[in-house]
CSV table of C-alpha atoms and ligand atoms in Angstrom, one decimal:
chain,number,residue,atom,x,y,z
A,236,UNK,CA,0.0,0.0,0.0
A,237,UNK,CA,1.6,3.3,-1.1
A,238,UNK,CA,0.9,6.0,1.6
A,239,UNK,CA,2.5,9.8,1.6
A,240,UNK,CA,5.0,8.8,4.1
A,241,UNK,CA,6.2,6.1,2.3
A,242,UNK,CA,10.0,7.5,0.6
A,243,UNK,CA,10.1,9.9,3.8
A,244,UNK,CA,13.0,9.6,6.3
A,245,UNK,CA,11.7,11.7,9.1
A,246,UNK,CA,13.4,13.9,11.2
A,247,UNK,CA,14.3,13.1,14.3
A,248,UNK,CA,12.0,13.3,17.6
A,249,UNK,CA,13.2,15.7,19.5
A,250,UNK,CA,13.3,15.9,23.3
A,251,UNK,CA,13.1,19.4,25.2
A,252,UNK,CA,16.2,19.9,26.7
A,253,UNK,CA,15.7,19.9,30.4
A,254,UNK,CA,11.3,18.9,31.2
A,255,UNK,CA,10.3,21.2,34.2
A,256,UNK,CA,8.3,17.8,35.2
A,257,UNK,CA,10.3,16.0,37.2
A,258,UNK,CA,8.0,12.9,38.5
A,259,UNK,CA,10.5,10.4,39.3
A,260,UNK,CA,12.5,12.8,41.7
A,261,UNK,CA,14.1,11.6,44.5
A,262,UNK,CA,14.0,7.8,42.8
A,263,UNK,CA,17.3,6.4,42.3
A,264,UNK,CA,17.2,4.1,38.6
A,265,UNK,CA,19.9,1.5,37.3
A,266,UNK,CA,19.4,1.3,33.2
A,267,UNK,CA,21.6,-1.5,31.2
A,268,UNK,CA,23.5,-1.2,28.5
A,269,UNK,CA,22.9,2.6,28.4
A,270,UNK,CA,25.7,4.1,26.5
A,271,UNK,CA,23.6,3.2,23.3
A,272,UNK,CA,20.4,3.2,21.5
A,273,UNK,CA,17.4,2.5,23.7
A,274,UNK,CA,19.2,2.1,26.9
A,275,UNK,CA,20.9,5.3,26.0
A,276,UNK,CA,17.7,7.7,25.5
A,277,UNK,CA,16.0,5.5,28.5
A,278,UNK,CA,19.0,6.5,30.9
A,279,UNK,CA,18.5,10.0,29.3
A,280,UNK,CA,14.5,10.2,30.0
A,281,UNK,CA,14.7,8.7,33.3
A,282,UNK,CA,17.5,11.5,34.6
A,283,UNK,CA,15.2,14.2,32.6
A,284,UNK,CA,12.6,13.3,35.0
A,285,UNK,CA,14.2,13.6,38.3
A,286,UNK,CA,15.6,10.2,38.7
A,287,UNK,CA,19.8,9.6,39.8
A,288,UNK,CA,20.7,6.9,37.2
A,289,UNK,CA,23.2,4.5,37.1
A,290,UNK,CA,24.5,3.9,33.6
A,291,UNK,CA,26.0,0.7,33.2
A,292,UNK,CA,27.9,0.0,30.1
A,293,UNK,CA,29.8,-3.2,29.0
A,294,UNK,CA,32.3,-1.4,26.3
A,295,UNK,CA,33.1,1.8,25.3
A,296,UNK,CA,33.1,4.3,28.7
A,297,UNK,CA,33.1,7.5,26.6
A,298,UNK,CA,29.9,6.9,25.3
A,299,UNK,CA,28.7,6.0,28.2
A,300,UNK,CA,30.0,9.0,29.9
A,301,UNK,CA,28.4,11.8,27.9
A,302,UNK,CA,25.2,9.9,28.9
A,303,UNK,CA,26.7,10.6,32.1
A,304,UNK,CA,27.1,14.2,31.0
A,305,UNK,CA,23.6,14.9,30.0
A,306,UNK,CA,21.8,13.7,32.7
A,307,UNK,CA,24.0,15.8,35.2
A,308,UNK,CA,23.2,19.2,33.1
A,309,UNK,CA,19.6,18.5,33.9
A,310,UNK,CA,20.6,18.6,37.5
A,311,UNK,CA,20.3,14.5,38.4
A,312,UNK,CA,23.0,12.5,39.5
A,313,UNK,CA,24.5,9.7,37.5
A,314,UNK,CA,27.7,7.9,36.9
A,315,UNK,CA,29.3,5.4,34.7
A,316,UNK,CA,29.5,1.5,35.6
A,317,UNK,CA,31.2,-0.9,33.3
A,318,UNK,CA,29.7,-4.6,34.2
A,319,UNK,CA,28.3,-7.9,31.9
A,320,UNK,CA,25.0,-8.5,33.0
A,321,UNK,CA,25.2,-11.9,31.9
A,322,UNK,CA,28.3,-12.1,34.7
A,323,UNK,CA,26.7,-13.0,38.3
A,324,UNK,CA,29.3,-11.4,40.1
A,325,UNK,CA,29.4,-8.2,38.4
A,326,UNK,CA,25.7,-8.0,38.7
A,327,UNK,CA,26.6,-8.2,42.3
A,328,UNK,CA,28.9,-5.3,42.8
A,329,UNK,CA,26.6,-3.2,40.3
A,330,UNK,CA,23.8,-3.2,42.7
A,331,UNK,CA,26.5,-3.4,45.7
A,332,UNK,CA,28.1,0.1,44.8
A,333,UNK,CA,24.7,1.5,43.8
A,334,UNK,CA,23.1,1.2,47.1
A,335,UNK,CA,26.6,2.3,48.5
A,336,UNK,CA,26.6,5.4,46.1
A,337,UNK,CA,22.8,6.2,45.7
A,338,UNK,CA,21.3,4.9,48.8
A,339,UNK,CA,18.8,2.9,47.3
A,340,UNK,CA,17.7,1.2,44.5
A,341,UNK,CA,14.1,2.0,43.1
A,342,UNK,CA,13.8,1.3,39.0
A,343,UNK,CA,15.4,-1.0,36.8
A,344,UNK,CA,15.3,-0.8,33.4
A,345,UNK,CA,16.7,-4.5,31.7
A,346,UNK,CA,17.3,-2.8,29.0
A,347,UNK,CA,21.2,-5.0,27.5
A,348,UNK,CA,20.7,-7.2,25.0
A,349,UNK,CA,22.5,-8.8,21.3
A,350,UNK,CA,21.8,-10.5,18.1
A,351,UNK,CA,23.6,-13.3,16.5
A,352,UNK,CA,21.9,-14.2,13.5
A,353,UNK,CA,22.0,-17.3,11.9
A,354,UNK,CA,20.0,-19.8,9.3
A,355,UNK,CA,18.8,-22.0,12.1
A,356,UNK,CA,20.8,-25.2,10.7
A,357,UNK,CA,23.9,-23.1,10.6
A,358,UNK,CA,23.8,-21.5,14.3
A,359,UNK,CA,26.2,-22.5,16.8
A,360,UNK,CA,25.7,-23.7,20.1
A,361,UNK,CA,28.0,-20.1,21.0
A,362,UNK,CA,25.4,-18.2,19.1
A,363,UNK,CA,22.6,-19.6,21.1
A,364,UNK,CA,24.2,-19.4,24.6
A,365,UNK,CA,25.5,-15.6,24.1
A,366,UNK,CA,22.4,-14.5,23.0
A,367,UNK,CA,20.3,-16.2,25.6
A,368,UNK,CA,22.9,-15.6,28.5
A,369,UNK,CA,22.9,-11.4,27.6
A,370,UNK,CA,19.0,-11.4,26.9
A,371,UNK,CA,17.5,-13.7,29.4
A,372,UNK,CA,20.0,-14.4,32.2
A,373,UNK,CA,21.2,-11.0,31.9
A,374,UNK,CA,17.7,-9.9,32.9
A,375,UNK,CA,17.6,-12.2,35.6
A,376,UNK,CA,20.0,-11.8,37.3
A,377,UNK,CA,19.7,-8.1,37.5
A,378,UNK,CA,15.8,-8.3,38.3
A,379,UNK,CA,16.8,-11.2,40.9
A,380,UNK,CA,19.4,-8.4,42.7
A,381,UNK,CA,16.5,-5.3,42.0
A,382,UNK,CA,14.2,-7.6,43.9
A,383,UNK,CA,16.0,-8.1,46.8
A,384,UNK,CA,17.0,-4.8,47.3
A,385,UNK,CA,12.8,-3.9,47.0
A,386,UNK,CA,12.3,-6.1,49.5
A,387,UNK,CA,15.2,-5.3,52.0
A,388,UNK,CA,14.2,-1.7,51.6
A,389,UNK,CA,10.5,-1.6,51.3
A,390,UNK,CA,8.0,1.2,50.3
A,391,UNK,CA,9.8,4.5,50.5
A,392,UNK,CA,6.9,6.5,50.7
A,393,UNK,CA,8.9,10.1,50.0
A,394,UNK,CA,9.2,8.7,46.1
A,395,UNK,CA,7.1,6.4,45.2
A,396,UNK,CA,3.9,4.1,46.3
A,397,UNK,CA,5.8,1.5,44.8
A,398,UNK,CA,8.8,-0.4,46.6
A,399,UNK,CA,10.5,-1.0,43.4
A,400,UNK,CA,9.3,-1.3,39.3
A,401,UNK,CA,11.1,-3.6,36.7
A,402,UNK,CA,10.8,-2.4,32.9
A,403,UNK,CA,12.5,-5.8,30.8
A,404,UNK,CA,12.9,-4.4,27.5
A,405,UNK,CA,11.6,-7.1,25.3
A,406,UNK,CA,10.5,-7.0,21.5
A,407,UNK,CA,7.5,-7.3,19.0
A,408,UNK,CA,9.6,-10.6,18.8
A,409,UNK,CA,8.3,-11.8,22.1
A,410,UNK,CA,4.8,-12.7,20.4
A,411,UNK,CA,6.2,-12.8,16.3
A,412,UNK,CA,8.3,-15.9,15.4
A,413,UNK,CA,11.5,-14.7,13.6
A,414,UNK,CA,13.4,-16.8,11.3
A,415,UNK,CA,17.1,-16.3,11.0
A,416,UNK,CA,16.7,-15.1,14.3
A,417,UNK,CA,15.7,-17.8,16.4
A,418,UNK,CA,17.9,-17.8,19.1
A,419,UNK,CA,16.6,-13.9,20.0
A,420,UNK,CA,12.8,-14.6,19.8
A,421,UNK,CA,13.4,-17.2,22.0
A,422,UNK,CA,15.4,-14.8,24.6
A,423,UNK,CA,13.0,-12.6,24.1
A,424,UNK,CA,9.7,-14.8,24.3
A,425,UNK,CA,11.5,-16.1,27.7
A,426,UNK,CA,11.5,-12.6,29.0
A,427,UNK,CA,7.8,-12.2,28.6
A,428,UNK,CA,7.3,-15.2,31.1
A,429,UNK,CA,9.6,-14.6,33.2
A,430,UNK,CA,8.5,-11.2,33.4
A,431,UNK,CA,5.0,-12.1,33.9
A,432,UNK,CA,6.2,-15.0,36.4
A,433,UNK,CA,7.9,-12.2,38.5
A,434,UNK,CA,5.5,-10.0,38.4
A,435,UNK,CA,2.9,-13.1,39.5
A,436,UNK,CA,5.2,-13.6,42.5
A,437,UNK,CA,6.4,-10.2,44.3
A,438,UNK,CA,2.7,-8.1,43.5
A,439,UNK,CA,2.3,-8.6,47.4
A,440,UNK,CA,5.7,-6.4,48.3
A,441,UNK,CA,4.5,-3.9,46.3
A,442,UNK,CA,6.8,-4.3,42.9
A,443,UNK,CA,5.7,-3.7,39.9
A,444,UNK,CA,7.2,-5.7,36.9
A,445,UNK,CA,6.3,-4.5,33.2
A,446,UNK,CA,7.7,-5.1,29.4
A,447,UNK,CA,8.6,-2.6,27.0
A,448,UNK,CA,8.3,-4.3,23.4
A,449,UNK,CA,10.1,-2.0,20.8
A,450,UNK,CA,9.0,-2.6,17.1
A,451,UNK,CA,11.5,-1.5,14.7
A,452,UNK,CA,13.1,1.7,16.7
A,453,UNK,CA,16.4,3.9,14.7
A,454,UNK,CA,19.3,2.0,16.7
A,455,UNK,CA,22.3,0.5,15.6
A,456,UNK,CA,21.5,-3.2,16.0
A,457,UNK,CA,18.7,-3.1,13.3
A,458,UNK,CA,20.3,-0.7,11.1
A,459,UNK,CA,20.7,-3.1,8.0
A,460,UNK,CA,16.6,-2.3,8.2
A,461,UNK,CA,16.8,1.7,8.0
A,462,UNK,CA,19.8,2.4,6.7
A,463,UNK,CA,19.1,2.6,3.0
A,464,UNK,CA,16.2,4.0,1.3
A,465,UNK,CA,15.5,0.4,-0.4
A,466,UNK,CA,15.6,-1.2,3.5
A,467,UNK,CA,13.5,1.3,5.0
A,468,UNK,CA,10.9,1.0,2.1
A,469,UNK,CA,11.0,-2.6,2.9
A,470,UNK,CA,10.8,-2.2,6.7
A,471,UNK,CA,7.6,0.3,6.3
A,472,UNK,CA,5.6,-2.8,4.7
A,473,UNK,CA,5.7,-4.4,8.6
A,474,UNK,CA,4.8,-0.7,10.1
A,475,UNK,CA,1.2,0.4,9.9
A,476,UNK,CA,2.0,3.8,11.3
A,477,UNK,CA,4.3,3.6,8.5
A,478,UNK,CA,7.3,5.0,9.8
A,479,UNK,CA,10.4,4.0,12.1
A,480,UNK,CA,10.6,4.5,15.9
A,481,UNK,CA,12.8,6.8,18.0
A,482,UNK,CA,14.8,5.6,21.1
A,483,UNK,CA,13.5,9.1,23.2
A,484,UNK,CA,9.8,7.2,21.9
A,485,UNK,CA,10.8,4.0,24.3
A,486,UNK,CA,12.2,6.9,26.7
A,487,UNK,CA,9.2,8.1,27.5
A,488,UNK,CA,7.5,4.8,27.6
A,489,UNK,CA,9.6,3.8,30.4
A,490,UNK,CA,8.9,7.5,32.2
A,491,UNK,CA,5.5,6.8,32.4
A,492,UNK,CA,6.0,2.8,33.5
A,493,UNK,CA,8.1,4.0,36.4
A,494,UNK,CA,6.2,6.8,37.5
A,495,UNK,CA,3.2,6.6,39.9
A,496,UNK,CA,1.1,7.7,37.2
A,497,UNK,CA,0.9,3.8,36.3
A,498,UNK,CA,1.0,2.3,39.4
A,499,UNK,CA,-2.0,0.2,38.4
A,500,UNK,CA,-0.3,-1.4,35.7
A,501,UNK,CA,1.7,-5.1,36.6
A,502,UNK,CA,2.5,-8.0,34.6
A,503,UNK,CA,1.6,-6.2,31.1
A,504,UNK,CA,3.8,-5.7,28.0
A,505,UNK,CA,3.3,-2.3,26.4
A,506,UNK,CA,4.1,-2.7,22.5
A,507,UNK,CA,5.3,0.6,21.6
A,508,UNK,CA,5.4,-0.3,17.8
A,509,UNK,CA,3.5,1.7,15.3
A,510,UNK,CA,1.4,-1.1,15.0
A,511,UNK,CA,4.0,-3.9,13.9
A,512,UNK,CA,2.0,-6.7,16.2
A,513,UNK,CA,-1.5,-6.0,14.2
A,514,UNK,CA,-0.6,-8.5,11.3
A,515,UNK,CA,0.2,-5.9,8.5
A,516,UNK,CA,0.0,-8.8,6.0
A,517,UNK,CA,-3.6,-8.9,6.1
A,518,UNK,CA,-4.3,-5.5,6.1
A,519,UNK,CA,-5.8,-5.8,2.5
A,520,UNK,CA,-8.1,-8.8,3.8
A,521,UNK,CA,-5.9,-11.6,3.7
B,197,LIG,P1,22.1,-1.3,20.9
B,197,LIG,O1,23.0,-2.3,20.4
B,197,LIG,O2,22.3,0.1,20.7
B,197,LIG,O3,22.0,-1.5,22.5
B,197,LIG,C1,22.3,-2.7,23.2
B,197,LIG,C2,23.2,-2.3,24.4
B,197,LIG,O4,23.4,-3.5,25.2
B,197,LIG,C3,24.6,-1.9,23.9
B,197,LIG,O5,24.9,-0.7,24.5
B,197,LIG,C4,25.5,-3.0,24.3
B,197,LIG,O6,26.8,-2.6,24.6
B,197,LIG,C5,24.8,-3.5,25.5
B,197,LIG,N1,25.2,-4.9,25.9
B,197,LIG,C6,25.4,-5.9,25.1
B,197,LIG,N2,25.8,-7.0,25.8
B,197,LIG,C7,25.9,-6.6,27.1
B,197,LIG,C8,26.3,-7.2,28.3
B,197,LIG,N3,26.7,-8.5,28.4
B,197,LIG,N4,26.2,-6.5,29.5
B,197,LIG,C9,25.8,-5.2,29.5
B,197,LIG,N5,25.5,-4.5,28.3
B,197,LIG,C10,25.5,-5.2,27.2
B,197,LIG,O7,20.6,-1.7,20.5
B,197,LIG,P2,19.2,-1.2,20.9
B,197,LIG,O8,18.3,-1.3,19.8
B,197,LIG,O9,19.3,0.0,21.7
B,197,LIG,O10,18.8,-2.4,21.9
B,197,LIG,C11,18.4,-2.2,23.3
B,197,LIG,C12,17.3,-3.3,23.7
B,197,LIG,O11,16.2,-3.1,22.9
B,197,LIG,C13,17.8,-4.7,23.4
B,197,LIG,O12,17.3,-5.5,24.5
B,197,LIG,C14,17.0,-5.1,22.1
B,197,LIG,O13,16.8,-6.4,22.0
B,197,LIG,C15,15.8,-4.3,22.3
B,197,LIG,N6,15.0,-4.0,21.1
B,197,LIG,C16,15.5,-3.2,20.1
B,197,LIG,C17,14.7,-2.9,19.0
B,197,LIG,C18,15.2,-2.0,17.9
B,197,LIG,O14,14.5,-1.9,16.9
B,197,LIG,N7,16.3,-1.3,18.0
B,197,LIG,C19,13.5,-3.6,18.8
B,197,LIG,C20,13.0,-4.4,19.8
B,197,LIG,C21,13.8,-4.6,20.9
């Protein structure tokens, strides 16, 4: 279907500089793999809001420092913490320092994750365990170490009614098979049970546990979809809303799902996708 947006590369979303509205002051937030992408404009978001954020990073510090940077100018407090989430010990001593450094831990967003792609007869058992160990243990363990902090520390009513909230970032590929990619759907269908069997469990303690599900969003692990007009003209046949997402889109998606203003919302994943999970394919009838 041809549609006036169809050959347009739109600008940028643009965030204003510094919001007045700060509704997550006074939390303190841990966002993975935030010196990029998604987890890079969530970190951003979180800190415009009020919130201290702790922006972990498994390569490249400079990146993750001018994160760093920008959530400091808007007057939050943040710093820089190199650590593999899929690593049990480092998980450890990220939450260790945190609670050391911040005083508290009240939002995680499990945001790391990879790709290895790989015609499934071709993919090694490497492929598989990386992707799963980043994607689904990684969001573990750091959800396992969030949750026991909530519970040591309990409601701390000055912030928030809540005693903690979990945001996994997931994918439209938690619900849509994917071939060629079978070792991510998987991570990423395991993170919508998990999540869900989380939140099941520690409702009664007050901790909220949601998904963010990203459709195709401008970041560099999908940019073989975007990055030529002939890709992105083929991307926009999977988009009703016909165009691609912006990380600060997911960055205010995960505002709003740590703030009090959802507090009624547990065990839910909120597609934020221009429509990607409505079957486009039968949009002419089938
Ligand atoms: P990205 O590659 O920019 O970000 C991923 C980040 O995770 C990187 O900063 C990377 O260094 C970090 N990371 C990788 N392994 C790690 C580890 N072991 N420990 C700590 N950090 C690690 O890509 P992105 O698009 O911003 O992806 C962020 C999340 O969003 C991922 O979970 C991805 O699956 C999900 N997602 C993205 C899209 C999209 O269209 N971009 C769509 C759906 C879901």
């Amino acid at each position: 279907m041809k549609t006036m947006f169809e050959n347009e590369v739109l600008p940028d979303v643009v965030m204003p500089a510094c919001p007045i509205l700060k509704i997550l002051k006074g939390q303190k937030a841990i966002v993975t793999g935030a010196s990029s992408g998604i987890g890079k404009a969530i970190a951003i978001a979180l800190g415009h809001a009020g919130a201290d954020v702790v922006v972990n990073y498994v390569a490249g510090e400079e990146a993750a420092l001018a994160v760093v940077e920008e959530i400091q100018r808007c007057g939050s407090r943040a710093y820089a913490h190199k650590a593999d989430v899929s690593r049990e010990d480092e998980v450890r001593d990220l939450f260790e320092r945190m609670a050391g450094q911040l005083g508290a831990v009240d939002i995680l967003v499990n945001n790391a994750g990879l790709q290895q792609d790989a015609p499934f007869d071709e993919m090694t058992l490497q492929q598989w365990n990386k992707v799963i160990a980043v994607n689904l243990t990684g969001q573990f363990l750091c959800a396992r170490e969030a949750v026991r902090a909530f519970k040591r520390q309990g409601v701390r009513k000055n912030v928030s009614c809540a005693a903690g909230k979990i945001i996994c970032i997931s994918s439209v590929h938690e619900v849509i098979p994917w071939a060629g990619h079978v070792n991510y759907a998987a991570s990423k269908g395991g993170v919508m049970l998990m999540m869900k069997s989380i939140a099941q469990e520690v409702a009664p303690y007050r901790i909220r546990v949601n998904s963010l599900a990203p459709g195709a969003i401008r970041t560099p692990i999908n940019m073989a979809a975007w990055g030529t007009p002939e890709a992105y003209r083929e991307l926009l046949k999977l988009i009703p809303y016909k165009r691609i997402g912006e990380p600060e889109e997911i960055g205010r998606a995960a505002v709003w799902l740590a703030s009090d203003d959802s507090d009624y919302v547990h065990g839910v994943t909120l597609f934020v996708d221009g429509g990607m999970t409505l079957y486009p394919g039968f949009e002419t009838g089938g």
